[in-house]
Structure formats: structure tokens, C-alpha cells
mmCIF file of C-alpha atoms and ligand atoms in Angstrom:
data_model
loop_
_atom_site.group_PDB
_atom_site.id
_atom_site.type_symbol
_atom_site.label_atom_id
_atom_site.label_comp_id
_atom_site.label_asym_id
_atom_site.label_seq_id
_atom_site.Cartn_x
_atom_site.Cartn_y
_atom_site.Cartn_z
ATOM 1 C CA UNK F 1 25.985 -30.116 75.322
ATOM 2 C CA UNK F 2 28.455 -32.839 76.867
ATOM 3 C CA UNK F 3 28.897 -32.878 80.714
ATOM 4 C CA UNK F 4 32.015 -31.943 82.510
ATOM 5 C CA UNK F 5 31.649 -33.881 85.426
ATOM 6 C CA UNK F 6 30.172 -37.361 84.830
ATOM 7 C CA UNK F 7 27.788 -38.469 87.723
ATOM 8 C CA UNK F 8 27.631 -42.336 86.644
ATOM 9 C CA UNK F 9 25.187 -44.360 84.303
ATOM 10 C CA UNK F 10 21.726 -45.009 84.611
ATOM 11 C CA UNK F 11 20.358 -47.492 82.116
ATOM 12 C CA UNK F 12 23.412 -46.861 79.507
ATOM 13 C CA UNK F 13 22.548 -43.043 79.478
ATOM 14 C CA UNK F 14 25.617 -41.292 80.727
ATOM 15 C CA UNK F 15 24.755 -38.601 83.503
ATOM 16 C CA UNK F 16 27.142 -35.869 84.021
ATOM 17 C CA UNK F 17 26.610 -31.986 84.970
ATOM 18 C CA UNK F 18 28.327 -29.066 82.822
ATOM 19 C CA UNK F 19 29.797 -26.952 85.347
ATOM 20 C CA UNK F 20 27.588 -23.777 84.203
ATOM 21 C CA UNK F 21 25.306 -25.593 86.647
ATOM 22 C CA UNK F 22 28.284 -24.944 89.907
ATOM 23 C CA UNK F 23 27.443 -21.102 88.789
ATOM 24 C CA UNK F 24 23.774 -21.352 89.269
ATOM 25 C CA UNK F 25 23.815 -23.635 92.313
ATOM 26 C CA UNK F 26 26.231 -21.125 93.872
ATOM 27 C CA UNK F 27 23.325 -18.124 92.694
ATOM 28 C CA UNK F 28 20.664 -19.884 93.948
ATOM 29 C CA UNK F 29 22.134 -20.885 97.324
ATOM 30 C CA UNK F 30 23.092 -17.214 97.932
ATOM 31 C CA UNK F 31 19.543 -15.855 96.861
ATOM 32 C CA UNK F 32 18.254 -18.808 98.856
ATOM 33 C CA UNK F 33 20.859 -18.157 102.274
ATOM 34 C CA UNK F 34 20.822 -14.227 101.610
ATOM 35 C CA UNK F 35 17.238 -13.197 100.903
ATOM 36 C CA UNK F 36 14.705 -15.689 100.702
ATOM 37 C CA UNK F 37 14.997 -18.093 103.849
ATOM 38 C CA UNK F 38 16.086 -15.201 106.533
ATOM 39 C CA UNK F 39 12.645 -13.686 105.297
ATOM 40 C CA UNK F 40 10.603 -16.543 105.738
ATOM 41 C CA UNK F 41 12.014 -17.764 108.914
ATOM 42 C CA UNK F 42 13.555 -15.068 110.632
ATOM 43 C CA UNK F 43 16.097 -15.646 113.977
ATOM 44 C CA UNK F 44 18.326 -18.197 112.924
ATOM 45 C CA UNK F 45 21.588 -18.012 112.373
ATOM 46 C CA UNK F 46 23.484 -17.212 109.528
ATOM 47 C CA UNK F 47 25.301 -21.121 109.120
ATOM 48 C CA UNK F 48 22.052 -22.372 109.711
ATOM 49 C CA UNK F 49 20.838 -20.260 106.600
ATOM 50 C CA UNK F 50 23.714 -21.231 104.780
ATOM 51 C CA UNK F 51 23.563 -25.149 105.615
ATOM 52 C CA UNK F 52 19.703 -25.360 104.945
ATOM 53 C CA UNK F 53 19.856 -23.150 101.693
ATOM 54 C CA UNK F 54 22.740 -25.595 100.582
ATOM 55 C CA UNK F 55 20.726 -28.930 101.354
ATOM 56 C CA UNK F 56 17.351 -27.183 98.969
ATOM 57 C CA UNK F 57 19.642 -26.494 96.266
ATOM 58 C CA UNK F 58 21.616 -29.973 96.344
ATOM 59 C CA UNK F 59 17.350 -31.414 96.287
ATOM 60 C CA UNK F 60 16.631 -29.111 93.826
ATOM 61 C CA UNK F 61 19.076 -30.232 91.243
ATOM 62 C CA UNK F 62 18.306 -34.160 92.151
ATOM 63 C CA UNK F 63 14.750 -33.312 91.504
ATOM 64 C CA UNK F 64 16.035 -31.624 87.931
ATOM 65 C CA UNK F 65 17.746 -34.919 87.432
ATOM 66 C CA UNK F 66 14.301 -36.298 88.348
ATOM 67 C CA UNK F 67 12.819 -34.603 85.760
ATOM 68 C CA UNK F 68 15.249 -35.684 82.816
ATOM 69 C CA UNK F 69 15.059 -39.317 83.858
ATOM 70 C CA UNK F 70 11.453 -39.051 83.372
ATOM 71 C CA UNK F 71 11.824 -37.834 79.971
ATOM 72 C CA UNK F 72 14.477 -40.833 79.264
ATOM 73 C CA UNK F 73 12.746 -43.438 81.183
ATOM 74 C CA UNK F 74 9.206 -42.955 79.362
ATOM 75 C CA UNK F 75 11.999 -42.572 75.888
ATOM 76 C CA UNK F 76 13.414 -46.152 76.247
ATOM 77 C CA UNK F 77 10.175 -47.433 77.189
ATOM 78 C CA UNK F 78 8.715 -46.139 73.802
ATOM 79 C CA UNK F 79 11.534 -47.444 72.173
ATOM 80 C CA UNK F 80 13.864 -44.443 71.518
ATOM 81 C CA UNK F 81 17.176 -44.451 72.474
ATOM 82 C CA UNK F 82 18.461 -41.915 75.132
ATOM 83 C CA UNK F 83 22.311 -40.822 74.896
ATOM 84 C CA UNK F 84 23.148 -38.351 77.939
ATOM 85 C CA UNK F 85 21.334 -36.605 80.628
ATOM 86 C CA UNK F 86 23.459 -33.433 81.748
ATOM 87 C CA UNK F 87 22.385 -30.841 83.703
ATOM 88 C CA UNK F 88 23.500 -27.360 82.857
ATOM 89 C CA UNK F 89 22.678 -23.024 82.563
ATOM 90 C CA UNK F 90 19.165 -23.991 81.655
ATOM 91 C CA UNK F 91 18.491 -27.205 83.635
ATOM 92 C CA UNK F 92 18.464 -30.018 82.503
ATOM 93 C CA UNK F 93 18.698 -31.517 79.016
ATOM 94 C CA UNK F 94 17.900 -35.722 77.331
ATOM 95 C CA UNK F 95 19.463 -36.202 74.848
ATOM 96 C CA UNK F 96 17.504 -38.378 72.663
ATOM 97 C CA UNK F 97 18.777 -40.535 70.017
ATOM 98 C CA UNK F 98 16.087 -40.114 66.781
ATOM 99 C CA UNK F 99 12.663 -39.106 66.980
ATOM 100 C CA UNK F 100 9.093 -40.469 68.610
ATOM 101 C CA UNK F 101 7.632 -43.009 66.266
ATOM 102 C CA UNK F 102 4.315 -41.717 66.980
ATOM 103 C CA UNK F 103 2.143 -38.499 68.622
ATOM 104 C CA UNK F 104 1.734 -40.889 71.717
ATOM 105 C CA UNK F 105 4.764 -41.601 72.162
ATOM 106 C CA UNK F 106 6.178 -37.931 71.547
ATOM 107 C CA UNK F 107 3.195 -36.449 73.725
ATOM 108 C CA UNK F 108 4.250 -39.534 77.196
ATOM 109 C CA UNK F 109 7.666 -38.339 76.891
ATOM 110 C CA UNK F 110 7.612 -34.941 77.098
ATOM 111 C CA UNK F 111 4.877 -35.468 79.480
ATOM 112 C CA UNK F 112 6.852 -37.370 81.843
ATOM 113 C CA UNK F 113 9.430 -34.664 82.775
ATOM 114 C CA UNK F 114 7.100 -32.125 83.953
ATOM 115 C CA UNK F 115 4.838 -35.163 85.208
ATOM 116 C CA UNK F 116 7.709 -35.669 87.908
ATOM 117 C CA UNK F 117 8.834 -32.082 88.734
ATOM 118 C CA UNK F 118 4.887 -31.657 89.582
ATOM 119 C CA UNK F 119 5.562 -35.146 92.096
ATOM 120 C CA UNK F 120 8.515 -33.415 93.518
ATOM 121 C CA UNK F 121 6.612 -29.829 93.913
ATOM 122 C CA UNK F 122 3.641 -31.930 95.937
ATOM 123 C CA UNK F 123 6.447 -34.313 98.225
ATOM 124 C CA UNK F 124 7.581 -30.872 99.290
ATOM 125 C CA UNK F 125 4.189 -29.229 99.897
ATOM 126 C CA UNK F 126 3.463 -32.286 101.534
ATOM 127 C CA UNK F 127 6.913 -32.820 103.515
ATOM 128 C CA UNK F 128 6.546 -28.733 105.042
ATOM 129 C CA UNK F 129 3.063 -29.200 105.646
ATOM 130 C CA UNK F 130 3.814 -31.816 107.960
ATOM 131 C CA UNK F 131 7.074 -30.713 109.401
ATOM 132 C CA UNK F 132 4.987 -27.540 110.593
ATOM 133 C CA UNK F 133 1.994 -29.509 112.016
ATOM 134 C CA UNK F 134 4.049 -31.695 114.164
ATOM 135 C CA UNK F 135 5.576 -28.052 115.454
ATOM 136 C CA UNK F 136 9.245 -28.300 113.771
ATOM 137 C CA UNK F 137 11.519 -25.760 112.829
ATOM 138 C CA UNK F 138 10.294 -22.733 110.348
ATOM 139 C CA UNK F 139 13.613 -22.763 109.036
ATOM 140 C CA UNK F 140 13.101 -26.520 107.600
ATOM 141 C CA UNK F 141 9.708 -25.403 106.509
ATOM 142 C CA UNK F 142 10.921 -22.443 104.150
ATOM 143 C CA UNK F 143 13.257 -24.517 103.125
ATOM 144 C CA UNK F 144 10.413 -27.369 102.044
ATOM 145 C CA UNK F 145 8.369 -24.907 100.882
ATOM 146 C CA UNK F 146 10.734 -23.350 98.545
ATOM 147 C CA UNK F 147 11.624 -27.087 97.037
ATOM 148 C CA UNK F 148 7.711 -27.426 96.614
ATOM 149 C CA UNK F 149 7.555 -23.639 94.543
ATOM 150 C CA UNK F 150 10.339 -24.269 92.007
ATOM 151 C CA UNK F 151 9.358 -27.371 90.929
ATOM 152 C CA UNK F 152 5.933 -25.562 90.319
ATOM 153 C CA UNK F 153 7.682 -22.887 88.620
ATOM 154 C CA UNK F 154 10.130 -25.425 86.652
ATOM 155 C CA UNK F 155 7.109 -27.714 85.234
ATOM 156 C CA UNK F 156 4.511 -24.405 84.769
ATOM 157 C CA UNK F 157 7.490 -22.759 82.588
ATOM 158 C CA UNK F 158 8.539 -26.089 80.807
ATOM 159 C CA UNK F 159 4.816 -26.610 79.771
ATOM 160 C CA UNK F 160 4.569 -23.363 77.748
ATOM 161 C CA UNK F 161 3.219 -24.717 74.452
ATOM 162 C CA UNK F 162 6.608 -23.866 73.005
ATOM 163 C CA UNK F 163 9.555 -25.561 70.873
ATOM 164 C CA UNK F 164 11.735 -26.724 72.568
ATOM 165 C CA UNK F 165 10.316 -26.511 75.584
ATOM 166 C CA UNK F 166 7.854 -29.324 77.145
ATOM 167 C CA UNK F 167 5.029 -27.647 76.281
ATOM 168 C CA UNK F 168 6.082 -27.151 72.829
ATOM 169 C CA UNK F 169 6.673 -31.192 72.385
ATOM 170 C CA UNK F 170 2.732 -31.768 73.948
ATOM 171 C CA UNK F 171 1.692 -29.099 71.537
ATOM 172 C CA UNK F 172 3.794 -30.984 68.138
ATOM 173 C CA UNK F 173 2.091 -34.440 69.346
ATOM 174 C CA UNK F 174 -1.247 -32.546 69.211
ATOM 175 C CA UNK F 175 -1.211 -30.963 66.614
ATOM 176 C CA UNK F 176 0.359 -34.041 64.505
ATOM 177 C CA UNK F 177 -1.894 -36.304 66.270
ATOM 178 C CA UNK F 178 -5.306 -34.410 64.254
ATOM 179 C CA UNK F 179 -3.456 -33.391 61.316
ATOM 180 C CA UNK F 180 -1.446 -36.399 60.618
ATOM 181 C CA UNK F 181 1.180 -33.885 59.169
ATOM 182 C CA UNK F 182 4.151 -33.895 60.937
ATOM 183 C CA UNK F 183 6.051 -31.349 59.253
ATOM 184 C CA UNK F 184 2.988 -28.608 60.038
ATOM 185 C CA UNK F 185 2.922 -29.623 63.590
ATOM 186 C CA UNK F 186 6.938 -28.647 63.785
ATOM 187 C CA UNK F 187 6.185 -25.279 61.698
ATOM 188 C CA UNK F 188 3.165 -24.697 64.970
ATOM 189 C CA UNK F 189 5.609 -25.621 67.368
ATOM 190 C CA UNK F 190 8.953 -23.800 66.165
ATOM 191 C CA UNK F 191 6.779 -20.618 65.208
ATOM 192 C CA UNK F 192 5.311 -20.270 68.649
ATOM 193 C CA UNK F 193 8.781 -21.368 69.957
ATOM 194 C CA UNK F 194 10.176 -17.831 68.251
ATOM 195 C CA UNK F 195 7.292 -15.946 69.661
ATOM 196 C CA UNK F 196 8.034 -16.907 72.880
ATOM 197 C CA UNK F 197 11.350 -16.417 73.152
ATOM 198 C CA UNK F 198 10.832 -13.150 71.343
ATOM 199 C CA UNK F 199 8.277 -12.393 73.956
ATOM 200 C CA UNK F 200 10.885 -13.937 76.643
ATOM 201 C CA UNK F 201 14.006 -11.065 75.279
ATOM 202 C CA UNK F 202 11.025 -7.721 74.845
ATOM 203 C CA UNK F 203 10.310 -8.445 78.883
ATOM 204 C CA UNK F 204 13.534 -8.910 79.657
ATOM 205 C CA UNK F 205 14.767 -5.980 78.028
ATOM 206 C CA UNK F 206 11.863 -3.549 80.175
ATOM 207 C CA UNK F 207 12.270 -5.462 83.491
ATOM 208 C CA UNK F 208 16.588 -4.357 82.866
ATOM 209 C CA UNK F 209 15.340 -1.138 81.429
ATOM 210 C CA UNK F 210 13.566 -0.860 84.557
ATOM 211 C CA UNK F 211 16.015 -1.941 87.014
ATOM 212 C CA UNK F 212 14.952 -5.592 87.568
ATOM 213 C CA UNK F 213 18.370 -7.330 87.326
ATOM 214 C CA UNK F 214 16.332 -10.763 86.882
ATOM 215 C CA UNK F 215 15.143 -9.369 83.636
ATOM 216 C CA UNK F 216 19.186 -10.190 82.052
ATOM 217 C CA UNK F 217 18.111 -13.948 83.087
ATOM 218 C CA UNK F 218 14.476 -13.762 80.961
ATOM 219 C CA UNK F 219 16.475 -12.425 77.875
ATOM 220 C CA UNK F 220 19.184 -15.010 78.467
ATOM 221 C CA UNK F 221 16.696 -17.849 78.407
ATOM 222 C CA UNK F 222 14.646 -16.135 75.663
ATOM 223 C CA UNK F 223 17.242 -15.730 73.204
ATOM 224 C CA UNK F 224 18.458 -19.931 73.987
ATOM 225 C CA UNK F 225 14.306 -20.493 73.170
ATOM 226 C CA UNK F 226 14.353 -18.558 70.190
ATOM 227 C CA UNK F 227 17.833 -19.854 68.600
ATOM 228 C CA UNK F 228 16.646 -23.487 69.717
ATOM 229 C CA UNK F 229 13.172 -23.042 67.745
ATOM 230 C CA UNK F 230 15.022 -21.777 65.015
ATOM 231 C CA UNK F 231 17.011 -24.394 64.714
ATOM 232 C CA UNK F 232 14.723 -27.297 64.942
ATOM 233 C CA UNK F 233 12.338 -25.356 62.121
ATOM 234 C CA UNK F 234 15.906 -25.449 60.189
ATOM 235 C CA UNK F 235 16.567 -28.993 60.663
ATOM 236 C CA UNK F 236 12.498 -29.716 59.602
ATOM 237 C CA UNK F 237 12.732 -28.067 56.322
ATOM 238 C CA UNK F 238 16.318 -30.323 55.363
ATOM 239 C CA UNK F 239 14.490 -33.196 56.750
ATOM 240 C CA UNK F 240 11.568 -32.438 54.513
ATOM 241 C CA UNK F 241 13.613 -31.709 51.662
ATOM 242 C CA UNK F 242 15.683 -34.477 51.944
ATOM 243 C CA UNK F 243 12.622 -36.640 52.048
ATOM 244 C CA UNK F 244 12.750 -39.311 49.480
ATOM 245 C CA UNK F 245 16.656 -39.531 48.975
ATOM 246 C CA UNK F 246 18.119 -42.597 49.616
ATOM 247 C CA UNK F 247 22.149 -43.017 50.435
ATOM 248 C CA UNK F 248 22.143 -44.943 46.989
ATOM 249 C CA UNK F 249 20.924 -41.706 45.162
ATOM 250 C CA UNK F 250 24.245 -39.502 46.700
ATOM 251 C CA UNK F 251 26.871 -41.890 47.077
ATOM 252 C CA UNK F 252 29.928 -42.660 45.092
ATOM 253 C CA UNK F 253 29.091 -45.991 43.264
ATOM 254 C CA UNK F 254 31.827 -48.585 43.027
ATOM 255 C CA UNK F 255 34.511 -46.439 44.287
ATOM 256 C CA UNK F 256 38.408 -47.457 43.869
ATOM 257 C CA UNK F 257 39.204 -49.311 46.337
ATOM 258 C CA UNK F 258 42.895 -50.308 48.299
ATOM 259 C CA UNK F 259 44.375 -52.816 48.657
ATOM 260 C CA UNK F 260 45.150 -54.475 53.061
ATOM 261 C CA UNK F 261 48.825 -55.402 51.673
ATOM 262 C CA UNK F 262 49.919 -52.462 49.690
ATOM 263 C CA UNK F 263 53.016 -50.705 50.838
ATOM 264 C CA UNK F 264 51.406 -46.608 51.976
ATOM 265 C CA UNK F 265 54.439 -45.081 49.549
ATOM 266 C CA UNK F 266 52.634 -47.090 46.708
ATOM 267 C CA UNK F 267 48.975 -46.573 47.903
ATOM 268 C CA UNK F 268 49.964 -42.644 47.923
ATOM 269 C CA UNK F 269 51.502 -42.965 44.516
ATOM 270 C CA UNK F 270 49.219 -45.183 42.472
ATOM 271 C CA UNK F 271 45.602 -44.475 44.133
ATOM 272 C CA UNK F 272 45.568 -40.472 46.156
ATOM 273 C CA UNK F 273 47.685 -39.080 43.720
ATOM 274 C CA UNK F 274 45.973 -40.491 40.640
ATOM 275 C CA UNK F 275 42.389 -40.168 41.481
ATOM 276 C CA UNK F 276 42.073 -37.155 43.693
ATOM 277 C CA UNK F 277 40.520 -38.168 46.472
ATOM 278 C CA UNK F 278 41.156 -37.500 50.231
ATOM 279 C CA UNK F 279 40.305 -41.190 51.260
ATOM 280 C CA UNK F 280 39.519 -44.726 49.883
ATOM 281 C CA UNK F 281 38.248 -47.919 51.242
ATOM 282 C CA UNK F 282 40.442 -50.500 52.052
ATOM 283 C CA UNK F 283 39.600 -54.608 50.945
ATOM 284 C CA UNK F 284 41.411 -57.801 51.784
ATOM 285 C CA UNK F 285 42.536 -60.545 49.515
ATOM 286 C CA UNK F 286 38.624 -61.522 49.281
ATOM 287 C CA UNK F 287 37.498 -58.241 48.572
ATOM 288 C CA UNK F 288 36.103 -57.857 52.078
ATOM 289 C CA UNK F 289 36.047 -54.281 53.128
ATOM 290 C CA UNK F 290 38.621 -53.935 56.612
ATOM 291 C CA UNK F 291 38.963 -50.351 56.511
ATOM 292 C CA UNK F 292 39.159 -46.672 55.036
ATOM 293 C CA UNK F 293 42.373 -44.776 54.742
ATOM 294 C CA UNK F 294 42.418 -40.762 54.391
ATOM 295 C CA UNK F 295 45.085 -38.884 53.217
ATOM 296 C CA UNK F 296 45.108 -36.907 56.354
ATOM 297 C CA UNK F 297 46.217 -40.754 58.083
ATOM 298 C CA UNK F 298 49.084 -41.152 55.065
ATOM 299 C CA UNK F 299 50.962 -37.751 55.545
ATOM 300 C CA UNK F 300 51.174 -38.878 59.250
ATOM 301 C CA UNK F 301 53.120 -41.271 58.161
ATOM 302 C CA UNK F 302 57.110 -40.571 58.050
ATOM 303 C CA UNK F 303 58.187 -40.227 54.320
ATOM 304 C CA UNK F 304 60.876 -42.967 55.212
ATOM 305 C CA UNK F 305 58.638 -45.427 56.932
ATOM 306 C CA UNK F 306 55.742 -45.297 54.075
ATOM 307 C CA UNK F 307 57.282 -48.043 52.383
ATOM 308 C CA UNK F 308 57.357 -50.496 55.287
ATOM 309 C CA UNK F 309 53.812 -49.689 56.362
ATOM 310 C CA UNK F 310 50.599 -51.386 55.041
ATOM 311 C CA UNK F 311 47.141 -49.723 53.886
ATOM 312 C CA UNK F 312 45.477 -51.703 56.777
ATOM 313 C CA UNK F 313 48.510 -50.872 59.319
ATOM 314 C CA UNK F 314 47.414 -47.013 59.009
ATOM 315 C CA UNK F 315 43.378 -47.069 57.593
ATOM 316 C CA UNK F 316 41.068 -46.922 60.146
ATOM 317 C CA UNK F 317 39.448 -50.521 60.509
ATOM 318 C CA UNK F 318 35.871 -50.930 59.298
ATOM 319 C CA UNK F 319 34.516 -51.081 63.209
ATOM 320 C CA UNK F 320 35.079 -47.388 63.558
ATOM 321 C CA UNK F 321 33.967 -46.323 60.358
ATOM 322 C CA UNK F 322 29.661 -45.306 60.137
ATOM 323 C CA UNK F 323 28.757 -48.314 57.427
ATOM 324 C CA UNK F 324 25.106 -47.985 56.386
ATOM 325 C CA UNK F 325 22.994 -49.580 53.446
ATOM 326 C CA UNK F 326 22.240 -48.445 49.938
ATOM 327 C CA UNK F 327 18.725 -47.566 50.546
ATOM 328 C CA UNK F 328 18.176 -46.419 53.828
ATOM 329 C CA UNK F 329 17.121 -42.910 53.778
ATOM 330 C CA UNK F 330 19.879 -39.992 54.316
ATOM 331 C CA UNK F 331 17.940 -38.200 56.200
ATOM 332 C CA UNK F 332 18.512 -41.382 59.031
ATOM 333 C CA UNK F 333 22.464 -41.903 58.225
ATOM 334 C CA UNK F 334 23.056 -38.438 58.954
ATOM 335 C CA UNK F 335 22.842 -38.613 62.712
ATOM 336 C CA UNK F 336 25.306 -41.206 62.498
ATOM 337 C CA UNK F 337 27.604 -39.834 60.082
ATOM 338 C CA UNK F 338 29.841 -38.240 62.905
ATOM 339 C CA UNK F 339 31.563 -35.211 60.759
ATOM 340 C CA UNK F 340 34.495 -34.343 63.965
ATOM 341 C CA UNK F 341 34.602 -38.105 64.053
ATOM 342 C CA UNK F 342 37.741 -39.626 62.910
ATOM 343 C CA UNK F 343 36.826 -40.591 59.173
ATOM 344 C CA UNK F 344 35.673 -37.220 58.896
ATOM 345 C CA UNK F 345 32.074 -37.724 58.581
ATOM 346 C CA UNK F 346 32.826 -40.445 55.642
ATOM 347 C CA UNK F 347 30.574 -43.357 55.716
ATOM 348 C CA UNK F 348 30.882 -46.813 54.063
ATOM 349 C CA UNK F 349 28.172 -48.090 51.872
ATOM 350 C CA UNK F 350 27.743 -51.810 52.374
ATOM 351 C CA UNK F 351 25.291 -54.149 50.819
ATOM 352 C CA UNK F 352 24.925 -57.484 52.348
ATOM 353 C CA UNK F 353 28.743 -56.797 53.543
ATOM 354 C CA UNK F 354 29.667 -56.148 50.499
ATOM 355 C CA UNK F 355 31.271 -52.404 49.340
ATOM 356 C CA UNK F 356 29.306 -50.819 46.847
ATOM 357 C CA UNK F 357 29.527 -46.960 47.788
ATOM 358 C CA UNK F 358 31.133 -44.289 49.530
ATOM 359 C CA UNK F 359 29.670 -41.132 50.651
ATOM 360 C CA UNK F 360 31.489 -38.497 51.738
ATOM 361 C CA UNK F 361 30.448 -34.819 53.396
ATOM 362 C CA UNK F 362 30.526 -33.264 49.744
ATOM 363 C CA UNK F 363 27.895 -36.128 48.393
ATOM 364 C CA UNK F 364 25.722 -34.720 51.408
ATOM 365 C CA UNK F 365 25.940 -30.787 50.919
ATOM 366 C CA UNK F 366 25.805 -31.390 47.522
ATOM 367 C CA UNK F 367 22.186 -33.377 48.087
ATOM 368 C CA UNK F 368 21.371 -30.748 50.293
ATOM 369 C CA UNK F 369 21.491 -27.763 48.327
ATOM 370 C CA UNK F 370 19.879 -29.974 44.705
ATOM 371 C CA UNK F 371 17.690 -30.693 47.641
ATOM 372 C CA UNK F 372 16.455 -26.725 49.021
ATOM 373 C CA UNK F 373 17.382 -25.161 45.320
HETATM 374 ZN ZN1 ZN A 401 11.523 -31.440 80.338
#
């Protein structure tokens, strides 16, 4: 989920909002204008509706911000990096960057998000409680009120003991905390993950069925739980079955290598067209890696202008290229291994700086299914 409008950068994570969030804000302040506030305050009018209902939902959504950066804050405090905060259809969402190092650790951050949405529910209670004892406006009071209830609402439904909800995380910290077993504590968390969206989709479906529009929204969220859950129990079992491999035990040893000087008409001649492959490394005089061409980057070339071009003109240098060592574990490079990214998910095996593998999207889905067969 990338953002479509970035707000800024807090602490190198990127903050944007994906502009499925303009559709809810636009719901909510209409529910909020239209129904709810005229109801609780009555006798105002309607631009006063309008401007208060505007003002809860523009607090609202900075209070959903609230609640990611407590999720992020807590992360980079335990020592895992955060990528992006965006806020979209569902809320909000962290993007985290690898996994808790401990149950602790897991169990503070996913603590910390509901932790400040249940801060931001009490500043409200607080804020209309005295905004009607010193004898101001109802309107402002509704309006305080209704602040107060949805965070409530958003930190009692993200602590359902469900993958990949809050509640779910607390639940995989607990449960790996007294089992020590990691892997079982994702299989408790993604199975009651399914069973609640699954739950989530069979009310929905009766609420519609029974002319409760609002039931649509429970399916909608219930089928993101259950595909979520279902994907994170998918990504535990690879992770479990890749356990063990290294990037030594997939890659390409010693692979044939170009050289920085060579013309692209020869390189295309005497190295793609001989051995079959759709990209090669690139070394200098010293055998230094600078770079990996693809064959994809030598058909861009003209047919006339391959001759006057060099391997390390055209290859991508070594800087944008994922380079990782012989024996970290795949299961790690993967994350990195960018497959839209320009090299095409290639990634450069380097020991000590020096070349001694390549390991291409093949090696991987080929250590992937030896892996699950
Ligand atoms: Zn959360």
C-alpha cells in the first residue's frame, strides 16, 4: 500500500494518505453532518453541522495517524526499522521493515497503537466533559464526544486477538512468549485471523440480507482480515520451509562475468548469446564487481550504437543492485531482493567485496518449491 499524497517525514518514515481515505472522510463527515450531530445537538444550523462534523473528522484521522506513529515509534525504539505510515480504506497501516526480535518487543509494538487511540478516546471524554461543565455549546460537545467513541471503537476492534489485527500481534507475542515456538504462535494467530474475518463476512452478509447497509462495510473489512491472515500463514510456512537455506546453497557459483571495457555488440555476441543468460555481472580491470547488465538493458541499445557503447556505460552500477553475502539466510535477502526493481529481482553475491555468486528469481522459486515438495 504506497500513499498518494505524501504528508512529510517523521523520523525517515515517509507519511502519505492513499486517497481511498478522501472517500471515507467524505462518508464519515456526511454521516457525522447528516445524522449523528443534528441528533445529538439539535437547533443549529446546517453550516454549523457541516463545519463541526468537518473539524471531528480532520481530528479523527490525526488521531489515526496517532495511532500508527505509536506502532512506529515503539518499532524504532525496539530496533526495527519502519518504512511508511499511510493512511487508507481501513485506517491506517506501518509498514515495518523485518520482524520483532523478541515476544516483548512484538507484544510493546502492537501495544502502542491501540495504547494511543485509547489516550485520544479519554482527551476527548475529557475535553466534552469539560466543555459542557463550563456551559459551552452542545454542538462542540457531540462533536467531542463522538472523537472520544471512535477511538474506543478503533482500539476495542484493533485488539481482537486476530492476525493482522492488533490484537492478533498481542496474541502471537503470547503465545510465542510460553511456547517459545514461533511458527505455532503464527498458525494461533493466522487461524483465528480466518475465523474472524469469516465471522466478520457471515454478519455482514445477514445485517445486508436484512437491510443494514453497514453490513457491505463488515464483509468488506472481513474479507481484507481473512485474505491478510491468509497470507501471513502463507508467508510462515515459506519462511519455515526455507529455514536453514543459505544464499550460498541457491546461487549461481562463480558465474561468467563481463568485462567494464567491452564494446555491448561484443558483450551480446561473445557472453548473452553463448551462455544463455538474461544478465551477467560486470568487473573492472581488477576484477572488482561495478555492475550487472541484463539483456533487457542491451536490446535498448540501438543496433548501430552497440559498438561504441561500453558494458559499464549501459549495466546498472553495483549501488543499485541488492548485493548480499554467501551465507546469510534467504529467507532475510528476500525482502530486499526487489523483483519490479530494476535488476529484476537479481541480487549480487559478494564475499568480502569480492563476486562469488549470482542469484536470480529462478534460483529462488526453484529453492522454494525443493523447499515445500
Ligand atoms: Zn494498530
Amino acid at each position: 500500500m504506497h500513499e498518494s499524497i505524501r504528508l512529510g517525514i517523521v523520523r525517515g518514515i515517509t507519511v502519505g494518505v492513499h486517497w481511498s481515505v478522501l472517500a471515507i472522510a467524505a462518508l464519515l463527515t456526511w454521516g457525522l453532518a447528516g445524522g449523528y450531530l443534528p441528533a445529538a445537538a439539535p437547533g443549529y444550523r446546517a453550516g454549523a453541522y457541516w463545519l463541526v462534523a468537518g473539524a471531528a473528522v480532520v481530528v479523527f484521522f490525526a488521531s489515526l495517524l496517532g495511532h500508527e506513529l505509536g506502532h512506529s515509534l515503539m518499532a524504532l525504539r525496539r530496533g526495527v526499522r519502519v518504512d511508511r505510515i499511510t493512511l487508507w480504506l481501513f485506517g491506517g497501516v506501518a509498514q515495518l521493515r523485518g520482524d520483532p526480535p523478541d515476544p516483548r518487543a512484538e507484544f510493546e509494538i502492537a501495544a502502542a497503537g491501540p495504547g494511543v487511540s485509547l489516550v485520544a478516546a479519554a482527551a476527548g471524554g475529557i475535553a466534552a466533559g469539560l466543555v459542557g461543565a463550563v456551559g459551552g455549546p452542545d454542538l462542540a460537545v457531540a462533536g467531542l464526544a463522538w472523537l472520544a467513541l471512535v477511538n474506543v471503537v478503533l482500539a476495542g476492534f484493533n485488539l481482537v486477538p486476530a492476525a493482522p489485527l492488533d490484537g492478533g500481534r498481542l496474541l502471537h507475542a503470547l503465545v510465542w512468549h510460553t511456547t517459545h515456538d514461533r511458527m505455532r504462535a503464527t498458525r494461533v494467530a493466522t487461524t483465528a485471523g480466518r475465523g474472524f474475518g469469516t465471522a466478520c463476512i457471515a454478519v455482514g452478509i445477514i445485517g445486508v440480507a436484512g437491510g443494514a447497509l453497514a453490513g457491505a462495510w463488515l464483509v468488506l473489512v472481513g474479507w481484507f482480515v481473512l485474505t491478510a491472515a491468509g497470507a501471513e500463514a502463507a508467508q510462515a510456512v515459506l519462511v519455515e520451509s526455507l529455514a536453514g537455506v543459505r544464499v550460498r546453497d541457491v546461487m549461481t557459483t562463480i558465474p561468467i562475468t563481463v568485462r567494464a571495457d567491452a564494446a555491448v555488440s561484443v558483450v551480446l555476441e561473445e557472453t548473452f548469446l553463448r551462455h544463455h543468460c538474461s544478465a551477467f555481472p560486470v568487473v573492472d580491470g581488477g576484477g572488482w564487481v561495478v555492475g550487472l547488465l541484463t539483456l533487457r538493458q542491451v536490446r535498448e541499445v540501438a543496433a548501430a550504437e552497440r559498438a561504441h557503447r561500453t558494458a559499464a556505460q549501459v549495466a546498472h552500477p553495483v549501488e543499485r543492485v541488492t548485493c548480499v553475502g554467501p551465507d546469510e539466510p534467504l529467507v532475510r535477502v528476500l525482502g530486499d531482493s526487489a523483483p519490479d526493481g530494476a535488476a529484476g529481482g537479481r541480487m549480487l553475491v559478494l564475499d568480502h567485496d569480492h563476486l562469488v555468486g549470482i542469484v536470480s528469481p529462478n534460483d529462488v522459486h526453484r529453492a522454494i518449491r525443493d523447499a515445500v515438495a
